[in-house]
mmCIF file of C-alpha atoms in Angstrom:
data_model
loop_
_atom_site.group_PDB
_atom_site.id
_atom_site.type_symbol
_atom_site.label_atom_id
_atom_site.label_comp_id
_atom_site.label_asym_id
_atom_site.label_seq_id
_atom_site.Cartn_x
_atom_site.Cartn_y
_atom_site.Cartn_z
ATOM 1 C CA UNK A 7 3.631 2.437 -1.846
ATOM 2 C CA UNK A 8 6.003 3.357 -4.461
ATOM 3 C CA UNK A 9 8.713 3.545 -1.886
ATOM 4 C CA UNK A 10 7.312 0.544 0.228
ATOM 5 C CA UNK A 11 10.092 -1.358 -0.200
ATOM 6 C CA UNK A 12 13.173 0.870 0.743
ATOM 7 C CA UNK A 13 10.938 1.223 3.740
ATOM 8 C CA UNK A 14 10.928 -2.154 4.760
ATOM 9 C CA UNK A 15 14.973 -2.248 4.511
ATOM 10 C CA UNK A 16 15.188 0.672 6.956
ATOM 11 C CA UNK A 17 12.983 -1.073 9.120
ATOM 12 C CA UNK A 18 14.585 -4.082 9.731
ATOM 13 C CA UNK A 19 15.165 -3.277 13.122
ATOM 14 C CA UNK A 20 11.557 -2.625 13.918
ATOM 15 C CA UNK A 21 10.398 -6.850 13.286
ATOM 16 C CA UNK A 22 6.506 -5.924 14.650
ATOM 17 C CA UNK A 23 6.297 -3.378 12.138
ATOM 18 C CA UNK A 24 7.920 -5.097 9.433
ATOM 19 C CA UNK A 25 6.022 -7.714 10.106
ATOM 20 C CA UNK A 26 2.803 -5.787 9.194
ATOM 21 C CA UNK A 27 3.940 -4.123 6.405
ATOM 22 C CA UNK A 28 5.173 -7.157 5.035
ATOM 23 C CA UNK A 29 2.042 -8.738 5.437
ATOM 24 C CA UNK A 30 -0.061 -5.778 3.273
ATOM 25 C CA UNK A 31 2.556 -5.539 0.864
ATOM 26 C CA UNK A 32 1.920 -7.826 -2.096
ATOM 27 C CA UNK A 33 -1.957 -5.958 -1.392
ATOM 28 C CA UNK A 34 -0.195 -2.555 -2.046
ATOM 29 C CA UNK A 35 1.955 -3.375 -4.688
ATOM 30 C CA UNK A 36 -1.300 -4.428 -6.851
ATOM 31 C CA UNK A 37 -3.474 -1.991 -6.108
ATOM 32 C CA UNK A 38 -0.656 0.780 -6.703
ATOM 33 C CA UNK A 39 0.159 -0.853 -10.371
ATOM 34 C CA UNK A 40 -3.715 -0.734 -10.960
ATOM 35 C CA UNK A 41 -3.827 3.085 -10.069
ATOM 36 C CA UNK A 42 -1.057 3.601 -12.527
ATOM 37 C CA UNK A 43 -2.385 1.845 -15.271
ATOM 38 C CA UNK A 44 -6.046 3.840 -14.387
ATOM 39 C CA UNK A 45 -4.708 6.950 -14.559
ATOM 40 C CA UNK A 46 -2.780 6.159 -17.808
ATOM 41 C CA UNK A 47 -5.341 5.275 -19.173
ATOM 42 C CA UNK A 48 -7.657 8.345 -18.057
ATOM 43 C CA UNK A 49 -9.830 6.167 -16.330
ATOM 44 C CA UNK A 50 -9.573 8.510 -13.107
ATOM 45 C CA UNK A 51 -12.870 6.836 -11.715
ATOM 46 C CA UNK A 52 -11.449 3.567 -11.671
ATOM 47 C CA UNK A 53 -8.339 5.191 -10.052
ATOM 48 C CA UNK A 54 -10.127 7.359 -7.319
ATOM 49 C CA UNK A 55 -11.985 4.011 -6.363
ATOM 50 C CA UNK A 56 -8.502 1.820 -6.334
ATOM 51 C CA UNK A 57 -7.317 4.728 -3.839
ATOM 52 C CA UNK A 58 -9.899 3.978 -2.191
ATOM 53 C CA UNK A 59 -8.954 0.768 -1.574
ATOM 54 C CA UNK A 60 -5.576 1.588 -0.747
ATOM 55 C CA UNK A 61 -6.943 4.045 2.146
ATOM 56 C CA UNK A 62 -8.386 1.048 3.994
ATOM 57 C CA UNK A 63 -5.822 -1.417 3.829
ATOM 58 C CA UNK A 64 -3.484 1.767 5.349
ATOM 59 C CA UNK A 65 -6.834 2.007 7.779
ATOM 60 C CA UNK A 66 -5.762 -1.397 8.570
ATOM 61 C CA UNK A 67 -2.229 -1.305 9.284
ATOM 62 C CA UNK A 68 -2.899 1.876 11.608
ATOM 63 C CA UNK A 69 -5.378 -0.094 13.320
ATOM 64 C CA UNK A 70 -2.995 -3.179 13.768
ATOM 65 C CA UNK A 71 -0.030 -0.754 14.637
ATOM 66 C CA UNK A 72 -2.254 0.174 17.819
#
């Protein structure tokens, strides 16, 4: 997630694709700050959860890719 966006760049010439990560990506971006600020806080159940939660939304960008 951390890198989601120089992703997107490299993909411009891959629209369907772009077009799905794009469409997760403000999703992403807020879970990813929320596992930072979990972990920096020690609150590693919170975290583990939030990852989680970032799992299925990658679950569902596989799924959409197929």
């Amino acid at each position: 997630v951390g890198r989601l966006d120089k992703l997107l760049y490299e993909l411009e010439g891959n629209p369907p694709f772009r077009e799905i990560l794009l469409k997760h990506k403000d999703n992403l971006h807020k879970l990813y700050r929320k596992v930072e600020a979990y972990i920096a806080d020690w609150d590693l159940a919170k975290a583990d959860k939030t990852l989680y939660q970032m799992e299925d939304v990658f679950d569902q960008i596989e799924w959409e890719l197929s």
